[in-house]
Every structure is written in structure tokens, then in C-alpha cells.
PDB file of C-alpha atoms in Angstrom:
ATOM      1  CA  MET A1072     -40.275  29.132  -0.606  1.00 31.00           C
ATOM      2  CA  PRO A1073     -37.286  26.919   0.537  1.00 33.00           C
ATOM      3  CA  THR A1074     -37.833  23.536   1.800  1.00 32.00           C
ATOM      4  CA  ALA A1075     -37.893  22.789   5.512  1.00 36.00           C
ATOM      5  CA  LEU A1076     -34.806  23.014   7.359  1.00 34.00           C
ATOM      6  CA  PRO A1077     -32.680  19.746   6.922  1.00 36.00           C
ATOM      7  CA  SER A1078     -32.059  17.709   9.891  1.00 39.00           C
ATOM      8  CA  SER A1079     -28.305  18.218   9.496  1.00 36.00           C
ATOM      9  CA  LEU A1080     -29.007  21.876  10.560  1.00 36.00           C
ATOM     10  CA  ALA A1081     -31.150  20.925  13.580  1.00 39.00           C
ATOM     11  CA  PRO A1082     -29.314  22.187  16.740  1.00 42.00           C
ATOM     12  CA  LEU A1083     -28.637  18.650  18.099  1.00 44.00           C
ATOM     13  CA  PRO A1084     -25.105  19.444  19.406  1.00 43.00           C
ATOM     14  CA  ARG A1085     -26.695  22.110  21.619  1.00 45.00           C
ATOM     15  CA  THR A1086     -29.103  19.652  23.472  1.00 44.00           C
ATOM     16  CA  SER A1087     -26.458  18.222  25.615  1.00 42.00           C
ATOM     17  CA  ASP A1088     -24.950  21.512  26.760  1.00 40.00           C
ATOM     18  CA  ARG A1089     -26.076  24.664  28.505  1.00 36.00           C
ATOM     19  CA  LEU A1090     -27.303  26.179  25.226  1.00 36.00           C
ATOM     20  CA  ALA A1091     -29.855  23.557  24.846  1.00 38.00           C
ATOM     21  CA  ALA A1092     -32.894  24.153  22.895  1.00 41.00           C
ATOM     22  CA  SER A1093     -35.337  22.944  25.524  1.00 41.00           C
ATOM     23  CA  LEU A1094     -33.432  23.776  28.712  1.00 43.00           C
ATOM     24  CA  PRO A1095     -31.982  27.562  28.460  1.00 46.00           C
ATOM     25  CA  THR A1096     -30.002  28.814  31.163  1.00 49.00           C
ATOM     26  CA  ILE A1097     -30.892  31.924  33.064  1.00 54.00           C
ATOM     27  CA  GLN A1098     -28.398  33.775  34.882  1.00 55.00           C
ATOM     28  CA  LEU A1099     -29.316  36.579  37.345  1.00 54.00           C
ATOM     29  CA  HIS A1100     -25.799  37.780  37.163  1.00 54.00           C
ATOM     30  CA  PRO A1101     -23.898  37.899  33.951  1.00 57.00           C
ATOM     31  CA  PRO A1102     -21.063  35.676  32.815  1.00 58.00           C
ATOM     32  CA  ARG A1103     -17.519  36.973  33.768  1.00 58.00           C
ATOM     33  CA  GLY A1104     -15.659  39.017  31.193  1.00 61.00           C
ATOM     34  CA  PHE A1105     -18.529  41.440  30.236  1.00 68.00           C
ATOM     35  CA  HIS A1106     -17.564  45.041  30.104  1.00 70.00           C
ATOM     36  CA  TYR A1107     -19.012  48.538  29.454  1.00 71.00           C
ATOM     37  CA  TYR A1108     -22.817  48.567  29.107  1.00 71.00           C
ATOM     38  CA  GLN A1109     -22.995  44.788  29.727  1.00 73.00           C
ATOM     39  CA  SER A1110     -20.784  44.949  32.822  1.00 77.00           C
ATOM     40  CA  ALA A1111     -22.228  43.886  36.317  1.00 77.00           C
ATOM     41  CA  ASP A1112     -19.916  46.391  38.079  1.00 80.00           C
ATOM     42  CA  PRO A1113     -22.019  49.377  39.262  1.00 83.00           C
ATOM     43  CA  LEU A1114     -19.068  51.674  39.101  1.00 85.00           C
ATOM     44  CA  GLN A1115     -18.548  50.737  35.362  1.00 82.00           C
ATOM     45  CA  ASN A1116     -22.013  50.486  34.391  1.00 80.00           C
ATOM     46  CA  PRO A1117     -24.204  52.434  36.914  1.00 82.00           C
ATOM     47  CA  ALA A1118     -27.417  52.623  34.890  1.00 80.00           C
ATOM     48  CA  MET A1119     -27.589  48.898  33.880  1.00 80.00           C
ATOM     49  CA  TYR A1120     -25.492  46.694  36.109  1.00 79.00           C
ATOM     50  CA  ASN A1121     -28.468  44.872  37.547  1.00 81.00           C
ATOM     51  CA  TYR A1122     -29.384  42.541  34.899  1.00 79.00           C
ATOM     52  CA  THR A1123     -30.365  38.974  33.749  1.00 83.00           C
ATOM     53  CA  PHE A1124     -28.572  36.898  30.961  1.00 82.00           C
ATOM     54  CA  VAL A1125     -30.612  34.503  28.963  1.00 84.00           C
ATOM     55  CA  HIS A1126     -28.662  32.233  26.817  1.00 80.00           C
ATOM     56  CA  TYR A1127     -29.460  31.419  23.277  1.00 77.00           C
ATOM     57  CA  CYS A1128     -31.912  28.700  23.137  1.00 77.00           C
ATOM     58  CA  ASP A1129     -34.024  27.877  19.984  1.00 82.00           C
ATOM     59  CA  GLY A1130     -31.884  29.100  17.011  1.00 86.00           C
ATOM     60  CA  ALA A1131     -34.550  31.258  15.852  1.00 92.00           C
ATOM     61  CA  SER A1132     -34.225  34.391  18.148  1.00 93.00           C
ATOM     62  CA  TYR A1133     -37.050  33.143  20.703  1.00 94.00           C
ATOM     63  CA  THR A1134     -39.770  32.756  17.919  1.00 96.00           C
ATOM     64  CA  GLY A1135     -40.034  29.088  17.507  1.00 95.00           C
ATOM     65  CA  ASP A1136     -43.398  27.617  18.736  1.00 95.00           C
ATOM     66  CA  ARG A1137     -43.667  24.053  17.360  1.00 95.00           C
ATOM     67  CA  ALA A1138     -46.032  21.767  19.303  1.00 92.00           C
ATOM     68  CA  ASP A1139     -44.350  18.330  18.394  1.00 94.00           C
ATOM     69  CA  PRO A1140     -40.640  17.671  18.864  1.00 93.00           C
ATOM     70  CA  VAL A1141     -38.566  16.923  16.007  1.00 91.00           C
ATOM     71  CA  GLU A1142     -36.585  13.669  16.013  1.00 92.00           C
ATOM     72  CA  VAL A1143     -32.952  13.863  14.985  1.00 88.00           C
ATOM     73  CA  ASN A1144     -30.705  10.787  15.019  1.00 91.00           C
ATOM     74  CA  GLY A1145     -33.034   9.312  17.664  1.00 92.00           C
ATOM     75  CA  LYS A1146     -33.233  12.355  19.891  1.00 92.00           C
ATOM     76  CA  LYS A1147     -36.128  14.765  20.341  1.00 92.00           C
ATOM     77  CA  ILE A1148     -35.333  18.473  19.644  1.00 90.00           C
ATOM     78  CA  TYR A1149     -37.892  21.181  20.866  1.00 91.00           C
ATOM     79  CA  TYR A1150     -38.576  24.408  19.111  1.00 93.00           C
ATOM     80  CA  ARG A1151     -40.221  26.592  21.708  1.00 93.00           C
ATOM     81  CA  GLY A1152     -38.206  29.749  22.161  1.00 93.00           C
ATOM     82  CA  ARG A1153     -41.348  31.654  22.209  1.00 94.00           C
ATOM     83  CA  ARG A1154     -42.720  29.879  25.147  1.00 93.00           C
ATOM     84  CA  ILE A1155     -39.221  30.186  26.839  1.00 91.00           C
ATOM     85  CA  ARG A1156     -39.301  33.952  26.272  1.00 93.00           C
ATOM     86  CA  ASP A1157     -42.717  34.205  27.972  1.00 94.00           C
ATOM     87  CA  ALA A1158     -41.774  32.030  30.859  1.00 92.00           C
ATOM     88  CA  VAL A1159     -38.420  33.824  31.489  1.00 91.00           C
ATOM     89  CA  ILE A1160     -40.369  37.127  31.575  1.00 93.00           C
ATOM     90  CA  ALA A1161     -42.873  35.720  33.969  1.00 94.00           C
ATOM     91  CA  HIS A1162     -40.416  34.340  36.188  1.00 91.00           C
ATOM     92  CA  LEU A1163     -38.465  37.734  36.424  1.00 91.00           C
ATOM     93  CA  LEU A1164     -41.655  39.429  37.201  1.00 93.00           C
ATOM     94  CA  GLN A1165     -42.806  37.143  39.856  1.00 93.00           C
ATOM     95  CA  HIS A1166     -39.506  35.995  41.569  1.00 89.00           C
ATOM     96  CA  ALA A1167     -36.830  38.561  40.630  1.00 88.00           C
ATOM     97  CA  GLY A1168     -38.283  41.961  41.309  1.00 89.00           C
ATOM     98  CA  MET A1169     -38.602  43.023  37.770  1.00 91.00           C
ATOM     99  CA  ALA A1170     -42.260  44.241  38.215  1.00 92.00           C
ATOM    100  CA  ALA A1171     -41.092  46.812  40.739  1.00 91.00           C
ATOM    101  CA  ALA A1172     -38.460  48.192  38.378  1.00 91.00           C
ATOM    102  CA  SER A1173     -38.332  51.669  37.118  1.00 91.00           C
ATOM    103  CA  ASP A1174     -36.689  50.944  33.725  1.00 91.00           C
ATOM    104  CA  VAL A1175     -35.985  47.753  31.738  1.00 92.00           C
ATOM    105  CA  VAL A1176     -33.589  47.463  28.860  1.00 91.00           C
ATOM    106  CA  ILE A1177     -33.925  44.459  26.525  1.00 92.00           C
ATOM    107  CA  SER A1178     -30.694  44.030  24.795  1.00 89.00           C
ATOM    108  CA  GLY A1179     -28.948  41.421  22.683  1.00 87.00           C
ATOM    109  CA  ASN A1180     -26.164  40.938  20.058  1.00 84.00           C
ATOM    110  CA  SER A1181     -26.201  39.301  16.699  1.00 86.00           C
ATOM    111  CA  ALA A1182     -29.041  36.682  16.863  1.00 89.00           C
ATOM    112  CA  GLY A1183     -29.780  38.271  20.228  1.00 90.00           C
ATOM    113  CA  GLY A1184     -30.013  41.682  18.382  1.00 90.00           C
ATOM    114  CA  LEU A1185     -32.389  40.161  16.162  1.00 94.00           C
ATOM    115  CA  GLY A1186     -34.307  38.851  19.000  1.00 95.00           C
ATOM    116  CA  VAL A1187     -34.691  42.382  20.378  1.00 94.00           C
ATOM    117  CA  TYR A1188     -36.353  43.395  17.115  1.00 94.00           C
ATOM    118  CA  LEU A1189     -38.531  40.330  16.923  1.00 97.00           C
ATOM    119  CA  ASN A1190     -39.718  40.318  20.547  1.00 96.00           C
ATOM    120  CA  LEU A1191     -39.457  43.690  22.102  1.00 96.00           C
ATOM    121  CA  ASP A1192     -43.102  44.686  21.661  1.00 96.00           C
ATOM    122  CA  ALA A1193     -44.446  41.396  23.013  1.00 96.00           C
ATOM    123  CA  ILE A1194     -42.037  41.669  25.997  1.00 96.00           C
ATOM    124  CA  ARG A1195     -43.258  45.072  26.646  1.00 96.00           C
ATOM    125  CA  GLU A1196     -46.884  43.825  26.745  1.00 96.00           C
ATOM    126  CA  GLN A1197     -45.931  41.413  29.681  1.00 96.00           C
ATOM    127  CA  ILE A1198     -44.272  44.130  31.818  1.00 96.00           C
ATOM    128  CA  PRO A1199     -46.540  46.501  33.871  1.00 96.00           C
ATOM    129  CA  LYS A1200     -47.217  49.913  32.134  1.00 95.00           C
ATOM    130  CA  ALA A1201     -45.668  51.852  34.889  1.00 94.00           C
ATOM    131  CA  VAL A1202     -42.299  50.255  34.187  1.00 93.00           C
ATOM    132  CA  ARG A1203     -40.404  52.244  31.286  1.00 92.00           C
ATOM    133  CA  VAL A1204     -39.215  49.477  28.705  1.00 93.00           C
ATOM    134  CA  ARG A1205     -36.443  50.145  26.021  1.00 92.00           C
ATOM    135  CA  GLY A1206     -34.594  48.028  23.640  1.00 92.00           C
ATOM    136  CA  LEU A1207     -31.022  47.972  22.749  1.00 90.00           C
ATOM    137  CA  ALA A1208     -30.244  45.902  19.544  1.00 89.00           C
ATOM    138  CA  ALA A1209     -26.745  45.316  18.493  1.00 85.00           C
ATOM    139  CA  ALA A1210     -25.841  43.940  15.185  1.00 84.00           C
ATOM    140  CA  GLY A1211     -29.360  42.630  14.571  1.00 89.00           C
ATOM    141  CA  PHE A1212     -29.491  43.432  10.784  1.00 87.00           C
ATOM    142  CA  PHE A1213     -28.008  40.841   8.512  1.00 85.00           C
ATOM    143  CA  LEU A1214     -26.631  40.804   4.963  1.00 75.00           C
ATOM    144  CA  GLY A1215     -29.616  40.110   2.457  1.00 72.00           C
ATOM    145  CA  TYR A1216     -26.871  38.564   0.087  1.00 68.00           C
ATOM    146  CA  GLY A1217     -27.356  35.739  -2.248  1.00 66.00           C
ATOM    147  CA  HIS A1218     -29.345  32.797  -0.985  1.00 64.00           C
ATOM    148  CA  ASN A1219     -27.412  31.490   1.802  1.00 77.00           C
ATOM    149  CA  TYR A1220     -28.568  33.417   4.949  1.00 84.00           C
ATOM    150  CA  PRO A1221     -32.088  34.437   3.639  1.00 88.00           C
ATOM    151  CA  ASP A1222     -32.884  30.921   2.573  1.00 90.00           C
ATOM    152  CA  GLN A1223     -31.728  29.320   5.948  1.00 90.00           C
ATOM    153  CA  MET A1224     -33.623  31.928   7.872  1.00 92.00           C
ATOM    154  CA  LEU A1225     -36.915  31.069   5.696  1.00 94.00           C
ATOM    155  CA  SER A1226     -36.563  27.459   6.263  1.00 94.00           C
ATOM    156  CA  LEU A1227     -36.017  27.992   9.919  1.00 94.00           C
ATOM    157  CA  VAL A1228     -39.216  29.963  10.285  1.00 96.00           C
ATOM    158  CA  ALA A1229     -40.962  27.103   8.570  1.00 96.00           C
ATOM    159  CA  GLU A1230     -39.349  24.315  10.640  1.00 94.00           C
ATOM    160  CA  GLN A1231     -40.003  25.974  13.824  1.00 96.00           C
ATOM    161  CA  ASN A1232     -43.509  27.476  13.259  1.00 96.00           C
ATOM    162  CA  SER A1233     -42.063  30.920  13.881  1.00 97.00           C
ATOM    163  CA  THR A1234     -44.579  32.820  11.794  1.00 97.00           C
ATOM    164  CA  PRO A1235     -47.098  33.492  14.494  1.00 96.00           C
ATOM    165  CA  ALA A1236     -44.632  35.208  16.531  1.00 96.00           C
ATOM    166  CA  LEU A1237     -43.708  37.684  13.667  1.00 97.00           C
ATOM    167  CA  SER A1238     -45.067  41.196  13.257  1.00 96.00           C
ATOM    168  CA  LEU A1239     -48.775  40.994  12.627  1.00 96.00           C
ATOM    169  CA  SER A1240     -48.741  44.312  10.673  1.00 95.00           C
ATOM    170  CA  CYS A1241     -45.740  43.154   8.618  1.00 95.00           C
ATOM    171  CA  ARG A1242     -47.348  39.727   7.965  1.00 97.00           C
ATOM    172  CA  SER A1243     -50.596  41.373   6.656  1.00 97.00           C
ATOM    173  CA  GLU A1244     -48.833  43.837   4.446  1.00 96.00           C
ATOM    174  CA  MET A1245     -46.634  41.014   2.862  1.00 96.00           C
ATOM    175  CA  LYS A1246     -49.897  38.901   2.553  1.00 96.00           C
ATOM    176  CA  ALA A1247     -51.381  41.894   0.684  1.00 97.00           C
ATOM    177  CA  ARG A1248     -48.405  42.004  -1.572  1.00 96.00           C
ATOM    178  CA  GLY A1249     -48.455  38.393  -2.336  1.00 97.00           C
ATOM    179  CA  GLN A1250     -45.231  37.911  -0.486  1.00 95.00           C
ATOM    180  CA  PRO A1251     -44.449  35.205   2.050  1.00 95.00           C
ATOM    181  CA  GLU A1252     -45.140  36.305   5.521  1.00 97.00           C
ATOM    182  CA  ALA A1253     -41.909  34.701   6.739  1.00 96.00           C
ATOM    183  CA  ILE A1254     -39.906  37.380   5.325  1.00 95.00           C
ATOM    184  CA  CYS A1255     -41.158  39.297   8.521  1.00 96.00           C
ATOM    185  CA  VAL A1256     -38.247  37.570  10.251  1.00 96.00           C
ATOM    186  CA  PHE A1257     -35.844  40.294   8.651  1.00 93.00           C
ATOM    187  CA  PRO A1258     -35.952  43.530  10.681  1.00 91.00           C
ATOM    188  CA  GLU A1259     -35.828  45.735   7.510  1.00 87.00           C
ATOM    189  CA  ASN A1260     -39.277  44.554   6.863  1.00 91.00           C
ATOM    190  CA  PHE A1261     -40.915  45.326  10.261  1.00 92.00           C
ATOM    191  CA  ALA A1262     -38.634  47.403  12.449  1.00 90.00           C
ATOM    192  CA  MET A1263     -40.156  50.581  11.502  1.00 86.00           C
ATOM    193  CA  GLU A1264     -43.383  49.433  13.086  1.00 89.00           C
ATOM    194  CA  LEU A1265     -41.999  48.713  16.545  1.00 92.00           C
ATOM    195  CA  GLN A1266     -44.016  50.580  19.092  1.00 92.00           C
ATOM    196  CA  THR A1267     -41.357  50.408  21.939  1.00 93.00           C
ATOM    197  CA  PRO A1268     -38.421  52.655  21.734  1.00 90.00           C
ATOM    198  CA  VAL A1269     -35.253  50.853  20.477  1.00 90.00           C
ATOM    199  CA  PHE A1270     -31.532  52.083  20.111  1.00 88.00           C
ATOM    200  CA  SER A1271     -29.894  50.374  17.250  1.00 86.00           C
ATOM    201  CA  LEU A1272     -26.257  49.653  17.095  1.00 82.00           C
ATOM    202  CA  GLN A1273     -24.927  48.180  13.923  1.00 78.00           C
ATOM    203  CA  SER A1274     -21.152  47.592  12.989  1.00 70.00           C
ATOM    204  CA  GLU A1275     -20.245  48.678   9.452  1.00 66.00           C
ATOM    205  CA  PHE A1276     -17.853  45.676   9.325  1.00 65.00           C
ATOM    206  CA  ASP A1277     -19.341  42.575  10.923  1.00 70.00           C
ATOM    207  CA  THR A1278     -16.711  39.736  10.918  1.00 71.00           C
ATOM    208  CA  TRP A1279     -19.283  36.991  11.361  1.00 77.00           C
ATOM    209  CA  GLN A1280     -21.325  38.164   8.509  1.00 77.00           C
ATOM    210  CA  LEU A1281     -18.206  38.736   6.302  1.00 74.00           C
ATOM    211  CA  ALA A1282     -17.075  35.069   6.799  1.00 76.00           C
ATOM    212  CA  HIS A1283     -20.538  33.332   7.035  1.00 77.00           C
ATOM    213  CA  ILE A1284     -22.755  35.244   4.709  1.00 78.00           C
ATOM    214  CA  ALA A1285     -20.483  37.135   2.272  1.00 74.00           C
ATOM    215  CA  ASN A1286     -17.808  34.323   2.193  1.00 75.00           C
ATOM    216  CA  VAL A1287     -15.314  37.280   2.461  1.00 71.00           C
ATOM    217  CA  SER A1288     -12.125  36.981   4.375  1.00 68.00           C
ATOM    218  CA  SER A1289     -11.346  39.866   6.569  1.00 58.00           C
ATOM    219  CA  ALA A1290      -7.808  39.582   5.282  1.00 61.00           C
ATOM    220  CA  ASN A1291      -9.099  40.288   1.744  1.00 62.00           C
ATOM    221  CA  THR A1292      -8.823  44.197   1.922  1.00 56.00           C
ATOM    222  CA  ALA A1293     -10.370  44.896  -1.423  1.00 58.00           C
ATOM    223  CA  ALA A1294     -13.457  42.656  -0.759  1.00 58.00           C
ATOM    224  CA  VAL A1295     -13.951  44.275   2.670  1.00 57.00           C
ATOM    225  CA  GLU A1296     -13.995  47.706   1.092  1.00 56.00           C
ATOM    226  CA  VAL A1297     -16.780  46.533  -1.248  1.00 55.00           C
ATOM    227  CA  TYR A1298     -18.703  45.137   1.686  1.00 51.00           C
ATOM    228  CA  GLY A1299     -18.196  48.397   3.700  1.00 52.00           C
ATOM    229  CA  GLY A1300     -19.451  50.421   0.587  1.00 53.00           C
ATOM    230  CA  GLY A1301     -22.587  48.228   0.334  1.00 49.00           C
ATOM    231  CA  ASP A1302     -22.149  47.464  -3.291  1.00 46.00           C
ATOM    232  CA  PRO A1303     -22.863  44.964  -4.773  1.00 41.00           C
ATOM    233  CA  LEU A1304     -23.853  43.445  -1.305  1.00 46.00           C
ATOM    234  CA  SER A1305     -27.148  44.405   0.298  1.00 50.00           C
ATOM    235  CA  HIS A1306     -25.577  45.918   3.429  1.00 54.00           C
ATOM    236  CA  PRO A1307     -27.042  45.824   6.957  1.00 58.00           C
ATOM    237  CA  THR A1308     -26.157  49.264   7.581  1.00 55.00           C
ATOM    238  CA  ASN A1309     -27.999  50.306   4.537  1.00 56.00           C
ATOM    239  CA  ASP A1310     -30.948  48.691   5.711  1.00 54.00           C
ATOM    240  CA  ILE A1311     -30.797  50.098   9.099  1.00 52.00           C
ATOM    241  CA  ARG A1312     -30.268  53.660   7.789  1.00 53.00           C
ATOM    242  CA  SER A1313     -33.183  53.348   5.544  1.00 50.00           C
ATOM    243  CA  PHE A1314     -35.840  52.935   8.372  1.00 46.00           C
ATOM    244  CA  ILE A1315     -34.185  55.025  11.325  1.00 46.00           C
ATOM    245  CA  PRO A1316     -34.383  58.560   9.981  1.00 40.00           C
ATOM    246  CA  ALA A1317     -38.075  58.646  10.111  1.00 37.00           C
ATOM    247  CA  ARG A1318     -38.087  57.378  13.612  1.00 38.00           C
ATOM    248  CA  THR A1319     -35.348  59.256  15.452  1.00 34.00           C
ATOM    249  CA  SER A1320     -37.546  62.155  16.603  1.00 32.00           C
ATOM    250  CA  THR A1321     -40.264  59.656  18.049  1.00 33.00           C
ATOM    251  CA  ARG A1322     -39.293  56.140  18.877  1.00 39.00           C
ATOM    252  CA  GLY A1323     -35.969  55.107  17.963  1.00 41.00           C
ATOM    253  CA  VAL A1324     -32.225  56.320  17.280  1.00 42.00           C
ATOM    254  CA  ALA A1325     -29.334  54.525  15.432  1.00 45.00           C
ATOM    255  CA  LEU A1326     -25.670  54.477  15.641  1.00 47.00           C
ATOM    256  CA  VAL A1327     -23.682  52.848  12.923  1.00 43.00           C
ATOM    257  CA  VAL A1328     -19.942  52.702  13.992  1.00 40.00           C
ATOM    258  CA  PRO A1329     -16.963  51.202  12.178  1.00 40.00           C
ATOM    259  CA  ASN A1330     -16.008  48.415  14.652  1.00 38.00           C
ATOM    260  CA  PRO A1331     -17.829  48.016  17.804  1.00 35.00           C
ATOM    261  CA  ARG A1332     -17.650  45.050  20.100  1.00 34.00           C
ATOM    262  CA  PRO A1333     -21.186  45.007  21.663  1.00 32.00           C
ATOM    263  CA  ARG A1334     -22.664  42.229  23.777  1.00 31.00           C
ATOM    264  CA  SER A1335     -25.739  42.165  25.931  1.00 30.00           C
ATOM    265  CA  HIS A1336     -27.161  42.899  29.344  1.00 36.00           C
ATOM    266  CA  PHE A1337     -30.879  41.963  29.942  1.00 45.00           C
ATOM    267  CA  ALA A1338     -29.852  40.014  27.408  1.00 47.00           C
ATOM    268  CA  LEU A1339     -31.316  37.650  24.853  1.00 53.00           C
ATOM    269  CA  GLY A1340     -28.273  35.551  24.081  1.00 49.00           C
TER     270      GLY A1340
END
């Protein structure tokens, strides 16, 4: 197992702005500039224009639940994304009319897309059974390439005490296999067990993952073609294709597209 997340990677710069780990921003109307399925314009987005945008908060896709703060450069950092998630849903149910909704869609992009996979069933449990709940996860699968991203995520799970928020069935299976329960933070290990219907949207060419995980420049055409083919890299669209076919007739559907530009709408930032 990797060591705990080093203090240099703690989200200290975010504690002074609106992306703060302990003070997330809830917007009952989305930021300007959102379009298509994340638009607040009922003419452009008639089915889902009424939504709440929740900014990125804990760095662990709303799974952090560490009781004691971590001190970094004399400042306290709180990892409590799971509590924030529960409080946001409770607030929307009690004060924003979500309890009377006919349909609720939980969406997110990138880390927010991962957050949809990680939190969808738990959110479903908070919302009245009469309300139909669906997930829309965009770009929530990440490259399992080398040790950069996987090791950072496993360190993050340990640092933030995220393991209790991960899929119980996945954790039980990994424990039986003698593997670390923390790998249940990766959707390829648990997404097939989701009980709430989810639509998965995954770009075949993800510029963030190319640059930050595969260390491939989008200008390097040959390397990008290798990335797109999934060899030798462990490609996120291969992961998503491996679990979706068995689910398409029951709980989920998937769309793998060459180059989408998705965002969010009830949105985990």
C-alpha cells in the first residue's frame, strides 16, 4: 500500500476560495456558460434545466470522512466530503423542493463523474422512494496506467478515511481475495454492482488524462493513437465497455464517444 498522502498534496490552496474543502458552495442555479444538458435554459434543456450545482469540495469525490483535521502549514484542513454530501441532499429535500420532484438526475464530470459512481446508491437512499433517481456519469473512468494516478488515489483514500464510503460488496470481495479494500475507489471494480440506473458517458480521448496520467501531449499524434487503441495503456473506455454490456438491458447504458465536452447538472463538481 502507498504511504499516506504527503502534506504537499493536501488541498491547502483551496481552503481560501469557493472550492474550499470545509466550505463548499451550493448554487441553486448553475454557473453561467453551461450548455446542452447542463443548461439552465428550459428551451435548450427542457427536461433538466432546474438543477443545483455543488462545487468540488474534498478532493476525494465526496467520500472523505476524517474526524480530525489535518494541519498543513499551520492551517487546518477538513476531509469531510461524505458529510457534506449528506448535508447537501438533506438541505435540498427540506428547503429546495427536491422531496416533491418526480425525477432527480445526479450528474458529474471527471472527478464529479467518479463521484456519481461512488455516491449514487447512497444518495438514492436519502431520497423518497416515490422519486425516480438516475445517474449521469461523464468521464468518471480513469487510466489505470503506471503508478501515478492509482497510487495517488489509494493514498487519498487512506488520508481521508474514505474506505467506509466505498461499495460494501466490493470491499467484501476484495477482502476475500486478499486485496486492499481501497481499490474499490476505482469504478471498474464496483460500478457493475450499482443498484441505481446510470448513464455512462466516456470520452475515448480525454485531454486531462493524456496530460496528467499518461504524460502524453495531445500534439503527439502517434502517442495519442496508442492511447486511443488502449494498448499498452489500460484505457478507461476498455474498463467501461467491460462492465456495461451485461447491464444495458436492466440498469445502465453507456456511450463512448470520440471527443465529448460534458459537464454537470445536479452536479457533483
